[in-house]
Amino acid sequence: MEGYPEGYEEEIDLVEEIDLLTNNDDYAGVDEDLDEDDQMQLLILQQQYAQEIPEVVKNFIIYFHRNILENNVYELHGIYENSFNRLTEKFYAKTPWPEADYIAPLVNDDQVFLTLYRELYYRHIYSKLTPTIEHRFHSYENYCDLFNFILNSEGPVSLELPNQWLWDIIDEFIYQFQSFCNYRSRLKNKTEEEIALLRDNIQVWSCYSVLNVLYSLITKSRITEQLLVSKHGGDMIEAAGEYGSRTLYKMLGYFSIIGLLRVHCLLGDYTLALKMMDNIELSKKALFARVTACHVTTYYYVGFAYMMMRRYADAIKAFSHILVFIARTKMYHTRSYQFDQINKKGDQMYALLTICIALCPTRLDENIHPHLREKYGEHLIKMQRGEEGLQTFEDLFLYACPKFISPNGPNFEDPNALTQTIEPHHHHAKIFLSEVRHQILIPTLRSYLKLYTTMGIDKLSAFLDIDAETLRTQLLIVKQKSRQQKWTSGTLLEGEYVTTSDLDFCLKQDMIHIAESKVGRRYGDWFLRHINKFQDIIAGMDLRN
Amino acid sequence: MSNNKSLLTPSPLNPTFRPDVIQSLIDGVDRYNPDNVSILEEYLSTQLQNEEYDLMANLAILKLYQFNPHLVNDVVISNILVKALTAIPNPDFNLCLYLLQEGSLSDDNVSKLILLQQLLEEARYQEFWEVYEKDDTYKDLSMEAVGFDTAIRKVILTAICMAYQTISVDLLRTYLNYPKGDTKFETFIQSQGLTTKDDVIIINTNYDNEAKPTVIRENIKFEQLTKVIGYSNEL
């Protein structure tokens, strides 16, 4: 916290009682078109309110503003990740931050700063309070202002922000879009006024406007060109151009690609979602790994898209990778303000991983297997018990799937729409579960096949208490489902069909011939890890000497 | 038949017959422009006539429908789904369904096609043909897709070739829906490279029907050892 006004910590404790003063909702929802009287009123309110803003918050805002002007990314990092959240806990746990108009005098009415401030202001309302329809509209307008400033100023803007914040801007923009779509889909308990507002403003938070922002950021930053150069070589400066060579544009462009991955998943377009990633390689060195939240988001949506495309082996790989990462870095992000969110996503991914494992039995990394067994072991057993397991599949799916959106909202002309709620997740769950239903009997059949090397159709159908033709059908399903498209090289969408099961068989007329492939013990991995551990111990002892 | 590749192939991401116009359209932001829907719909008609199939382009149509409900053309949706049936066991059919509006799964034609999909995915081939032939709607739905019956027969035959090394002629004939004595059956299986001996059809071994027990051994790559080799320097 170098450079922060001294005594800041103590000051917070001293002004604790001011907390009460800010519990005051009078300033919420200032109208836009004000006549002169109202203007005067506002000015008086502004002055009154300015006095109510705790001194420490005022200082913080002034300090924040100065660092924005100076593009001091290092300080901004601390302000953004620590100070803002600490002050929130102290003063604004249950109320919004002061409205931008009230703090305007503190920052010389700096419009750019106020737009950035509002970004935080609305984000705080979304995360800690319940946004009203006005908040939703104004936040959208504020994002429009922010992106207009970035995209349509004369030449590139000189603003610099920490990567974390840039990611959060894109992430929050999409979150609020998704939140708005769900809000709009439920007309049931809305007032006439709210419904009228929604009907008259269909361009607000529309799919096209959101996609437009993300694609514009990608084009402006020339991020695709930059990624191609970093992959195949070439002149980076030329590829990046005037805008793309600035971190702000480059990172916003990059995060917009991940943003599109997410938006397309929310819309159920899984191929297009993965196609967005054409120029991004999934590796630890990729840019997305610089911001943990982005890293986690990327793998969650890549894994989810693979799962919905029946590519369970690829999904398992994606989920395992990021869950191992989360498990290994746990101690680092416990302090992060996003700890809870990352944990929640992690837990959802364990649920998705369980679904995938049930559909495509696979050995898991030993860093995550115990946790999965502890958390979802019982689910997994249920899921392999045929028909009765379907409910468990559905429960886990609905718990762990993204919050799907219905892009168009209700038809306001249709009187029935007022009482109906559009629930896109049921649409997706239904299709996914029909897929699961096809293969729900496979585990039972597999467990029998494992016991034999040859077996007559008649005999096995007698064991299973089904007729011979049904058994043939089941065997064909087992065969089809044991082949999956799996990535080997190239873009994420590419892949070839390979065997993903350790159990295989063939039929010679009425006789089943069964073959099981066994995995030899993996010594290498074990030894390597222990050699590393041992080396660390030795290094530790050396240090002490 | 090569033994190291599965008989299954994913729907190509960039089929060779795809015209440049379509390629640039679906690669860029033009894919969101509602004015382009007719170009893509015409391309679908070409696919239907020429027995070609381009999943990515068809998904682009459904995407435009998703954003612009006033453009939706039910016949086009049915045609896309009919084509997707011929790509089973690829996930194409479901990928299309995910893009449809909530509630449209219960539309008459869509739910009829979903029934066909279920029967094919669950390898209930005999039932598939019964359902398909009993209801005239299906003939109408698949009318525009030239060679639909043959394409479905190929889907079924692939599934059989993956599982069987030998299969009785009668059983395969039932799966493929040829009446007894129909010479087209002989012609079809010969065109697919299968031979008949007595009453049994012989399918050469391939990647999928081989079923050979194997032991997967771990494969340690040099890169994994670099750190360990590095330690030896410190000694």
Tab-separated table of N, CA and C in Angstrom, chain A residues 207-208 211 215 264 267-272 275-276 308-310 405-408 422-424 427-428 430-432 434-435 437-438 469 472-473 476-477 479-481 483 485 491 493-499 504-509 513 515-525 528 531-532 535-536, chain B residues 5-6 8-10 13 26-27 29 31-34 56 59 63-64 66-69 89-91 94-95 97-103 105 117-118 121-126 159-160 162-168 171 175 200 207-218 220 224-225 227-228 231 234:
chain	number	residue	atom	x	y	z
A	207	CYS	N	-29.165	-8.377	-27.482
A	207	CYS	CA	-28.078	-9.251	-27.911
A	207	CYS	C	-27.173	-8.552	-28.908
A	208	TYR	N	-27.819	-7.878	-29.863
A	208	TYR	CA	-27.014	-7.245	-30.898
A	208	TYR	C	-26.097	-6.173	-30.316
A	211	LEU	N	-23.170	-7.999	-28.453
A	211	LEU	CA	-22.223	-8.595	-29.392
A	211	LEU	C	-21.432	-7.503	-30.116
A	215	TYR	N	-17.433	-7.512	-30.337
A	215	TYR	CA	-16.755	-7.613	-31.632
A	215	TYR	C	-15.981	-6.337	-31.957
A	264	HIS	N	-21.890	-17.016	-26.162
A	264	HIS	CA	-22.423	-18.042	-27.054
A	264	HIS	C	-22.845	-19.289	-26.284
A	267	LEU	N	-26.170	-18.705	-24.875
A	267	LEU	CA	-27.206	-18.767	-25.903
A	267	LEU	C	-27.378	-20.183	-26.463
A	268	GLY	N	-26.563	-21.113	-25.978
A	268	GLY	CA	-26.674	-22.493	-26.441
A	268	GLY	C	-25.999	-22.762	-27.771
A	269	ASP	N	-25.122	-21.867	-28.187
A	269	ASP	CA	-24.421	-22.077	-29.462
A	269	ASP	C	-22.997	-22.557	-29.174
A	270	TYR	N	-22.881	-23.857	-28.923
A	270	TYR	CA	-21.606	-24.374	-28.411
A	270	TYR	C	-20.509	-24.425	-29.458
A	271	THR	N	-20.869	-24.674	-30.703
A	271	THR	CA	-19.820	-24.694	-31.728
A	271	THR	C	-19.259	-23.294	-31.929
A	272	LEU	N	-20.151	-22.314	-31.994
A	272	LEU	CA	-19.674	-20.952	-32.204
A	272	LEU	C	-18.848	-20.500	-30.991
A	275	LYS	N	-15.540	-21.871	-31.425
A	275	LYS	CA	-14.906	-21.279	-32.589
A	275	LYS	C	-14.254	-19.942	-32.241
A	276	MET	N	-14.835	-19.242	-31.258
A	276	MET	CA	-14.243	-17.972	-30.823
A	276	MET	C	-12.801	-18.172	-30.377
A	308	MET	N	-21.532	-30.396	-23.780
A	308	MET	CA	-22.780	-30.325	-24.532
A	308	MET	C	-22.605	-30.856	-25.949
A	309	MET	N	-21.359	-30.943	-26.419
A	309	MET	CA	-21.103	-31.489	-27.747
A	309	MET	C	-20.769	-32.976	-27.673
A	310	ARG	N	-21.065	-33.571	-26.551
A	310	ARG	CA	-20.789	-34.993	-26.298
A	310	ARG	C	-19.307	-35.317	-26.282
A	405	ILE	N	-29.599	-17.782	-21.336
A	405	ILE	CA	-30.476	-16.654	-21.596
A	405	ILE	C	-31.349	-16.906	-22.808
A	406	SER	N	-32.494	-16.272	-22.763
A	406	SER	CA	-33.394	-16.295	-23.886
A	406	SER	C	-33.219	-14.932	-24.554
A	407	PRO	N	-32.695	-14.905	-25.780
A	407	PRO	CA	-32.203	-13.637	-26.333
A	407	PRO	C	-33.270	-12.580	-26.578
A	408	ASN	N	-34.497	-12.970	-26.793
A	408	ASN	CA	-35.452	-11.965	-27.240
A	408	ASN	C	-36.443	-11.473	-26.199
A	422	ILE	N	-40.144	-17.398	-19.005
A	422	ILE	CA	-39.312	-18.154	-19.940
A	422	ILE	C	-38.144	-18.736	-19.157
A	423	GLU	N	-37.999	-20.036	-19.237
A	423	GLU	CA	-36.906	-20.634	-18.473
A	423	GLU	C	-35.995	-21.428	-19.379
A	424	PRO	N	-35.026	-20.727	-19.963
A	424	PRO	CA	-34.174	-21.386	-20.958
A	424	PRO	C	-33.404	-22.582	-20.414
A	427	HIS	N	-35.011	-25.846	-21.189
A	427	HIS	CA	-34.844	-26.222	-22.591
A	427	HIS	C	-33.530	-26.991	-22.776
A	428	HIS	N	-32.465	-26.426	-22.239
A	428	HIS	CA	-31.155	-27.056	-22.405
A	428	HIS	C	-31.045	-28.353	-21.608
A	430	LYS	N	-33.437	-30.348	-20.852
A	430	LYS	CA	-34.264	-31.372	-21.478
A	430	LYS	C	-33.506	-32.074	-22.618
A	431	ILE	N	-32.872	-31.264	-23.452
A	431	ILE	CA	-32.133	-31.848	-24.576
A	431	ILE	C	-30.950	-32.667	-24.070
A	432	PHE	N	-30.243	-32.094	-23.088
A	432	PHE	CA	-29.085	-32.807	-22.564
A	432	PHE	C	-29.505	-34.131	-21.925
A	434	SER	N	-32.053	-35.967	-22.586
A	434	SER	CA	-32.471	-36.982	-23.558
A	434	SER	C	-31.244	-37.739	-24.047
A	435	GLU	N	-30.153	-37.024	-24.129
A	435	GLU	CA	-28.875	-37.614	-24.498
A	435	GLU	C	-28.419	-38.619	-23.428
A	437	ARG	N	-30.372	-40.154	-21.338
A	437	ARG	CA	-31.328	-41.253	-21.265
A	437	ARG	C	-30.949	-42.406	-22.204
A	438	HIS	N	-30.408	-42.063	-23.387
A	438	HIS	CA	-29.998	-43.119	-24.329
A	438	HIS	C	-29.045	-44.109	-23.704
A	469	GLU	N	-33.090	-59.143	-28.836
A	469	GLU	CA	-33.025	-58.002	-29.735
A	469	GLU	C	-32.699	-56.709	-28.955
A	472	ARG	N	-29.047	-56.661	-28.276
A	472	ARG	CA	-28.271	-56.242	-29.457
A	472	ARG	C	-28.283	-54.709	-29.575
A	473	THR	N	-29.460	-54.172	-29.372
A	473	THR	CA	-29.601	-52.722	-29.437
A	473	THR	C	-28.715	-52.037	-28.399
A	476	LEU	N	-25.119	-52.079	-29.352
A	476	LEU	CA	-24.785	-51.073	-30.369
A	476	LEU	C	-24.630	-49.696	-29.718
A	477	ILE	N	-25.473	-49.406	-28.716
A	477	ILE	CA	-25.330	-48.120	-28.025
A	477	ILE	C	-23.993	-48.055	-27.295
A	479	LYS	N	-21.329	-49.502	-27.992
A	479	LYS	CA	-20.257	-49.313	-28.967
A	479	LYS	C	-20.169	-47.854	-29.420
A	480	GLN	N	-21.325	-47.310	-29.787
A	480	GLN	CA	-21.325	-45.919	-30.285
A	480	GLN	C	-20.826	-44.947	-29.214
A	481	LYS	N	-21.283	-45.169	-27.987
A	481	LYS	CA	-20.943	-44.218	-26.929
A	481	LYS	C	-19.509	-44.392	-26.448
A	483	ARG	N	-17.095	-44.373	-28.417
A	483	ARG	CA	-16.261	-43.613	-29.355
A	483	ARG	C	-16.623	-42.140	-29.193
A	485	GLN	N	-15.427	-37.970	-30.201
A	485	GLN	CA	-14.550	-37.048	-30.895
A	485	GLN	C	-13.627	-36.452	-29.840
A	491	THR	N	-7.334	-26.390	-33.675
A	491	THR	CA	-8.249	-25.560	-32.899
A	491	THR	C	-9.117	-26.446	-31.997
A	493	LEU	N	-12.193	-26.914	-31.840
A	493	LEU	CA	-13.303	-27.628	-32.458
A	493	LEU	C	-12.847	-28.889	-33.179
A	494	GLU	N	-11.573	-28.950	-33.509
A	494	GLU	CA	-11.093	-30.115	-34.251
A	494	GLU	C	-11.011	-31.328	-33.341
A	495	GLY	N	-10.961	-32.486	-33.961
A	495	GLY	CA	-10.855	-33.702	-33.173
A	495	GLY	C	-11.198	-34.899	-34.031
A	496	GLU	N	-10.806	-36.058	-33.546
A	496	GLU	CA	-11.106	-37.286	-34.274
A	496	GLU	C	-11.762	-38.274	-33.329
A	497	TYR	N	-12.502	-39.185	-33.903
A	497	TYR	CA	-13.124	-40.210	-33.075
A	497	TYR	C	-12.083	-41.210	-32.591
A	498	VAL	N	-12.060	-41.417	-31.293
A	498	VAL	CA	-11.181	-42.435	-30.729
A	498	VAL	C	-11.963	-43.215	-29.676
A	499	THR	N	-11.386	-44.341	-29.264
A	499	THR	CA	-12.008	-45.111	-28.198
A	499	THR	C	-11.763	-44.409	-26.875
A	504	ASP	N	-14.015	-53.019	-24.642
A	504	ASP	CA	-14.465	-53.062	-26.023
A	504	ASP	C	-14.943	-54.479	-26.331
A	505	PHE	N	-15.689	-54.606	-27.402
A	505	PHE	CA	-16.184	-55.935	-27.730
A	505	PHE	C	-16.462	-55.998	-29.224
A	506	CYS	N	-16.646	-57.207	-29.754
A	506	CYS	CA	-17.172	-57.320	-31.105
A	506	CYS	C	-18.148	-58.477	-31.147
A	507	LEU	N	-19.001	-58.435	-32.118
A	507	LEU	CA	-20.012	-59.483	-32.249
A	507	LEU	C	-19.710	-60.321	-33.471
A	508	LYS	N	-19.707	-61.651	-33.254
A	508	LYS	CA	-19.675	-62.545	-34.402
A	508	LYS	C	-21.007	-63.259	-34.372
A	509	GLN	N	-21.894	-62.760	-35.161
A	509	GLN	CA	-23.284	-63.227	-35.154
A	509	GLN	C	-23.858	-63.173	-33.738
A	513	HIS	N	-17.565	-61.125	-28.154
A	513	HIS	CA	-16.165	-61.277	-27.754
A	513	HIS	C	-15.723	-59.989	-27.079
A	515	ALA	N	-13.047	-57.543	-24.936
A	515	ALA	CA	-11.626	-57.257	-24.710
A	515	ALA	C	-11.518	-56.056	-23.789
A	516	GLU	N	-10.636	-56.184	-22.822
A	516	GLU	CA	-10.477	-55.063	-21.904
A	516	GLU	C	-9.050	-54.557	-22.017
A	517	SER	N	-8.923	-53.265	-22.133
A	517	SER	CA	-7.556	-52.756	-22.139
A	517	SER	C	-7.225	-52.281	-20.736
A	518	LYS	N	-6.038	-52.629	-20.324
A	518	LYS	CA	-5.646	-52.302	-18.959
A	518	LYS	C	-4.598	-51.206	-18.991
A	519	VAL	N	-4.690	-50.335	-18.004
A	519	VAL	CA	-3.683	-49.293	-17.907
A	519	VAL	C	-2.578	-49.809	-17.011
A	520	GLY	N	-1.361	-49.808	-17.554
A	520	GLY	CA	-0.219	-50.214	-16.748
A	520	GLY	C	-0.021	-49.216	-15.621
A	521	ARG	N	0.647	-49.609	-14.575
A	521	ARG	CA	0.820	-48.667	-13.460
A	521	ARG	C	1.691	-47.512	-13.918
A	522	ARG	N	1.359	-46.342	-13.397
A	522	ARG	CA	2.118	-45.159	-13.810
A	522	ARG	C	3.159	-44.843	-12.755
A	523	TYR	N	4.362	-45.362	-12.983
A	523	TYR	CA	5.420	-45.116	-12.008
A	523	TYR	C	6.044	-43.743	-12.208
A	524	GLY	N	6.215	-43.400	-13.470
A	524	GLY	CA	7.006	-42.214	-13.811
A	524	GLY	C	6.517	-40.979	-13.106
A	525	ASP	N	5.217	-40.755	-13.198
A	525	ASP	CA	4.617	-39.573	-12.629
A	525	ASP	C	4.867	-39.513	-11.127
A	528	LEU	N	8.569	-38.840	-10.381
A	528	LEU	CA	8.928	-37.458	-10.703
A	528	LEU	C	8.466	-36.510	-9.607
A	531	ILE	N	10.652	-36.996	-6.534
A	531	ILE	CA	11.989	-36.435	-6.725
A	531	ILE	C	11.927	-34.934	-6.509
A	532	ASN	N	10.888	-34.302	-7.066
A	532	ASN	CA	10.738	-32.856	-6.903
A	532	ASN	C	10.554	-32.475	-5.447
A	535	GLN	N	13.783	-32.844	-3.630
A	535	GLN	CA	14.689	-31.763	-3.982
A	535	GLN	C	14.336	-30.495	-3.210
A	536	ASP	N	13.023	-30.248	-3.064
A	536	ASP	CA	12.590	-29.077	-2.308
A	536	ASP	C	13.053	-29.163	-0.858
B	5	LYS	N	-8.074	-45.955	-37.700
B	5	LYS	CA	-9.006	-44.821	-37.656
B	5	LYS	C	-10.423	-45.322	-37.505
B	6	SER	N	-11.167	-44.624	-36.672
B	6	SER	CA	-12.554	-45.027	-36.468
B	6	SER	C	-13.363	-44.833	-37.743
B	8	LEU	N	-16.150	-43.631	-37.720
B	8	LEU	CA	-16.898	-42.398	-37.528
B	8	LEU	C	-16.044	-41.191	-37.880
B	9	THR	N	-16.650	-40.235	-38.524
B	9	THR	CA	-15.948	-38.979	-38.772
B	9	THR	C	-16.852	-37.826	-38.355
B	10	PRO	N	-16.242	-36.822	-37.718
B	10	PRO	CA	-17.039	-35.657	-37.327
B	10	PRO	C	-17.534	-34.922	-38.569
B	13	LEU	N	-15.582	-29.262	-40.372
B	13	LEU	CA	-15.724	-27.852	-40.012
B	13	LEU	C	-15.723	-26.979	-41.254
B	26	ILE	N	-19.839	-16.855	-42.803
B	26	ILE	CA	-19.934	-17.446	-41.468
B	26	ILE	C	-18.683	-17.210	-40.630
B	27	ASP	N	-17.600	-16.783	-41.268
B	27	ASP	CA	-16.393	-16.496	-40.494
B	27	ASP	C	-16.427	-15.128	-39.829
B	29	VAL	N	-18.524	-11.101	-38.920
B	29	VAL	CA	-19.703	-10.594	-38.226
B	29	VAL	C	-20.919	-10.538	-39.153
B	31	ARG	N	-22.373	-12.870	-40.305
B	31	ARG	CA	-23.263	-13.972	-39.959
B	31	ARG	C	-24.439	-13.495	-39.098
B	32	TYR	N	-24.302	-12.306	-38.511
B	32	TYR	CA	-25.385	-11.795	-37.673
B	32	TYR	C	-26.350	-10.911	-38.456
B	33	ASN	N	-26.004	-10.625	-39.694
B	33	ASN	CA	-26.819	-9.720	-40.480
B	33	ASN	C	-28.046	-10.445	-41.042
B	34	PRO	N	-29.241	-10.053	-40.569
B	34	PRO	CA	-30.455	-10.769	-40.982
B	34	PRO	C	-30.655	-10.787	-42.493
B	56	MET	N	-21.959	-26.213	-40.012
B	56	MET	CA	-21.659	-24.866	-39.522
B	56	MET	C	-22.531	-23.814	-40.207
B	59	LEU	N	-26.065	-24.115	-38.804
B	59	LEU	CA	-26.173	-23.527	-37.468
B	59	LEU	C	-26.251	-21.997	-37.564
B	63	LYS	N	-28.907	-19.528	-35.877
B	63	LYS	CA	-28.467	-18.402	-35.062
B	63	LYS	C	-29.237	-17.138	-35.458
B	64	LEU	N	-29.376	-16.931	-36.761
B	64	LEU	CA	-30.125	-15.758	-37.225
B	64	LEU	C	-31.585	-15.839	-36.787
B	66	GLN	N	-32.581	-17.333	-34.144
B	66	GLN	CA	-32.592	-17.140	-32.694
B	66	GLN	C	-32.678	-15.653	-32.341
B	67	PHE	N	-31.953	-14.838	-33.070
B	67	PHE	CA	-31.938	-13.401	-32.790
B	67	PHE	C	-33.094	-12.665	-33.456
B	68	ASN	N	-33.633	-13.232	-34.535
B	68	ASN	CA	-34.678	-12.541	-35.290
B	68	ASN	C	-35.875	-13.458	-35.502
B	69	PRO	N	-36.701	-13.599	-34.460
B	69	PRO	CA	-37.794	-14.580	-34.546
B	69	PRO	C	-38.703	-14.358	-35.748
B	89	PRO	N	-23.933	-40.780	-35.591
B	89	PRO	CA	-23.987	-40.379	-34.183
B	89	PRO	C	-23.266	-39.069	-33.843
B	90	ASN	N	-22.983	-38.246	-34.806
B	90	ASN	CA	-22.472	-36.925	-34.448
B	90	ASN	C	-23.563	-36.168	-33.691
B	91	PRO	N	-23.157	-35.209	-32.848
B	91	PRO	CA	-24.145	-34.562	-31.981
B	91	PRO	C	-24.959	-33.490	-32.692
B	94	ASN	N	-28.723	-32.463	-31.819
B	94	ASN	CA	-28.910	-31.736	-30.556
B	94	ASN	C	-28.345	-30.323	-30.621
B	95	LEU	N	-27.226	-30.161	-31.295
B	95	LEU	CA	-26.641	-28.825	-31.408
B	95	LEU	C	-27.632	-27.884	-32.076
B	97	LEU	N	-30.997	-28.363	-31.964
B	97	LEU	CA	-32.107	-28.185	-31.018
B	97	LEU	C	-31.799	-27.116	-29.977
B	98	TYR	N	-30.554	-27.098	-29.497
B	98	TYR	CA	-30.185	-26.110	-28.469
B	98	TYR	C	-30.458	-24.683	-28.943
B	99	LEU	N	-30.376	-24.472	-30.250
B	99	LEU	CA	-30.553	-23.108	-30.767
B	99	LEU	C	-32.010	-22.739	-31.020
B	100	LEU	N	-32.885	-23.730	-30.970
B	100	LEU	CA	-34.300	-23.421	-31.207
B	100	LEU	C	-34.890	-22.713	-29.995
B	101	GLN	N	-36.003	-21.999	-30.226
B	101	GLN	CA	-36.656	-21.305	-29.119
B	101	GLN	C	-37.210	-22.299	-28.108
B	102	GLU	N	-37.222	-21.860	-26.857
B	102	GLU	CA	-37.805	-22.702	-25.822
B	102	GLU	C	-39.244	-23.005	-26.247
B	103	GLY	N	-39.646	-24.209	-26.024
B	103	GLY	CA	-41.037	-24.535	-26.353
B	103	GLY	C	-41.196	-25.105	-27.749
B	105	LEU	N	-39.621	-27.359	-29.045
B	105	LEU	CA	-39.358	-28.799	-29.058
B	105	LEU	C	-40.663	-29.570	-29.158
B	117	GLN	N	-34.877	-39.252	-34.216
B	117	GLN	CA	-33.522	-39.147	-33.667
B	117	GLN	C	-33.328	-40.137	-32.519
B	118	GLN	N	-34.315	-40.183	-31.596
B	118	GLN	CA	-34.202	-41.092	-30.452
B	118	GLN	C	-34.029	-42.530	-30.931
B	121	GLU	N	-30.536	-43.010	-32.397
B	121	GLU	CA	-29.482	-42.965	-31.371
B	121	GLU	C	-29.536	-44.201	-30.488
B	122	GLU	N	-30.750	-44.697	-30.270
B	122	GLU	CA	-30.874	-45.866	-29.408
B	122	GLU	C	-30.799	-47.165	-30.207
B	123	ALA	N	-30.369	-47.046	-31.457
B	123	ALA	CA	-30.136	-48.202	-32.324
B	123	ALA	C	-31.376	-49.077	-32.492
B	124	ARG	N	-32.551	-48.488	-32.352
B	124	ARG	CA	-33.784	-49.260	-32.565
B	124	ARG	C	-34.209	-49.102	-34.030
B	125	TYR	N	-33.427	-49.757	-34.899
B	125	TYR	CA	-33.555	-49.497	-36.334
B	125	TYR	C	-34.860	-50.005	-36.928
B	126	GLN	N	-35.256	-51.187	-36.470
B	126	GLN	CA	-36.495	-51.751	-36.995
B	126	GLN	C	-37.664	-50.808	-36.705
B	159	ALA	N	-22.906	-48.199	-37.907
B	159	ALA	CA	-23.036	-48.697	-36.535
B	159	ALA	C	-22.849	-50.209	-36.486
B	160	ILE	N	-23.388	-50.898	-37.487
B	160	ILE	CA	-23.259	-52.354	-37.527
B	160	ILE	C	-21.801	-52.764	-37.764
B	162	MET	N	-19.243	-51.235	-36.949
B	162	MET	CA	-18.407	-50.961	-35.788
B	162	MET	C	-18.496	-52.083	-34.760
B	163	ALA	N	-19.624	-52.781	-34.736
B	163	ALA	CA	-19.826	-53.760	-33.677
B	163	ALA	C	-19.657	-55.203	-34.138
B	164	TYR	N	-20.036	-55.485	-35.382
B	164	TYR	CA	-20.055	-56.870	-35.836
B	164	TYR	C	-18.857	-57.203	-36.728
B	165	GLN	N	-18.403	-58.451	-36.619
B	165	GLN	CA	-17.459	-58.971	-37.613
B	165	GLN	C	-18.203	-59.858	-38.606
B	166	THR	N	-19.222	-60.548	-38.101
B	166	THR	CA	-20.125	-61.289	-38.993
B	166	THR	C	-21.547	-61.086	-38.487
B	167	ILE	N	-22.459	-60.986	-39.422
B	167	ILE	CA	-23.857	-60.793	-39.040
B	167	ILE	C	-24.740	-61.530	-40.031
B	168	SER	N	-25.842	-62.040	-39.556
B	168	SER	CA	-26.695	-62.825	-40.462
B	168	SER	C	-27.361	-61.889	-41.471
B	171	LEU	N	-30.804	-60.476	-40.473
B	171	LEU	CA	-30.797	-59.423	-39.461
B	171	LEU	C	-30.416	-58.078	-40.079
B	175	TYR	N	-32.493	-54.497	-40.398
B	175	TYR	CA	-31.978	-53.211	-39.922
B	175	TYR	C	-32.014	-52.165	-41.039
B	200	VAL	N	-24.357	-65.385	-44.205
B	200	VAL	CA	-23.665	-64.507	-43.272
B	200	VAL	C	-22.908	-63.426	-44.036
B	207	TYR	N	-10.855	-50.515	-37.027
B	207	TYR	CA	-10.516	-49.928	-35.723
B	207	TYR	C	-11.592	-50.229	-34.684
B	208	ASP	N	-12.857	-50.188	-35.121
B	208	ASP	CA	-13.951	-50.242	-34.160
B	208	ASP	C	-14.426	-51.658	-33.817
B	209	ASN	N	-14.292	-52.596	-34.759
B	209	ASN	CA	-14.835	-53.935	-34.454
B	209	ASN	C	-13.739	-54.931	-34.137
B	210	GLU	N	-12.550	-54.427	-33.891
B	210	GLU	CA	-11.425	-55.335	-33.696
B	210	GLU	C	-11.422	-55.936	-32.295
B	211	ALA	N	-11.669	-55.067	-31.291
B	211	ALA	CA	-11.737	-55.504	-29.899
B	211	ALA	C	-10.538	-56.355	-29.480
B	212	LYS	N	-9.402	-55.727	-29.443
B	212	LYS	CA	-8.175	-56.416	-29.075
B	212	LYS	C	-7.784	-55.946	-27.674
B	213	PRO	N	-7.511	-56.893	-26.761
B	213	PRO	CA	-7.086	-56.423	-25.430
B	213	PRO	C	-5.711	-55.773	-25.509
B	214	THR	N	-5.556	-54.650	-24.851
B	214	THR	CA	-4.265	-53.958	-24.887
B	214	THR	C	-3.883	-53.508	-23.488
B	215	VAL	N	-2.618	-53.279	-23.319
B	215	VAL	CA	-2.155	-52.669	-22.080
B	215	VAL	C	-1.619	-51.291	-22.435
B	216	ILE	N	-2.215	-50.287	-21.831
B	216	ILE	CA	-1.743	-48.932	-22.103
B	216	ILE	C	-0.580	-48.643	-21.163
B	217	ARG	N	0.554	-48.412	-21.761
B	217	ARG	CA	1.716	-48.120	-20.920
B	217	ARG	C	1.918	-46.631	-20.830
B	218	GLU	N	2.491	-46.238	-19.709
B	218	GLU	CA	2.693	-44.793	-19.586
B	218	GLU	C	3.845	-44.378	-20.479
B	220	ILE	N	6.535	-41.526	-20.836
B	220	ILE	CA	7.143	-40.351	-20.207
B	220	ILE	C	7.863	-39.535	-21.268
B	224	GLN	N	9.157	-33.848	-19.384
B	224	GLN	CA	8.829	-34.083	-17.986
B	224	GLN	C	10.093	-34.272	-17.143
B	225	LEU	N	11.177	-34.641	-17.813
B	225	LEU	CA	12.397	-34.956	-17.075
B	225	LEU	C	13.364	-33.794	-16.957
B	227	LYS	N	13.386	-30.988	-15.494
B	227	LYS	CA	13.634	-30.460	-14.156
B	227	LYS	C	14.579	-31.382	-13.379
B	228	VAL	N	14.306	-32.689	-13.478
B	228	VAL	CA	15.122	-33.666	-12.752
B	228	VAL	C	16.557	-33.647	-13.259
B	231	TYR	N	18.515	-30.857	-11.807
B	231	TYR	CA	19.043	-31.028	-10.446
B	231	TYR	C	20.467	-31.558	-10.465
B	234	GLU	N	23.167	-29.231	-10.143
B	234	GLU	CA	23.404	-28.563	-8.875
B	234	GLU	C	24.297	-29.383	-7.960
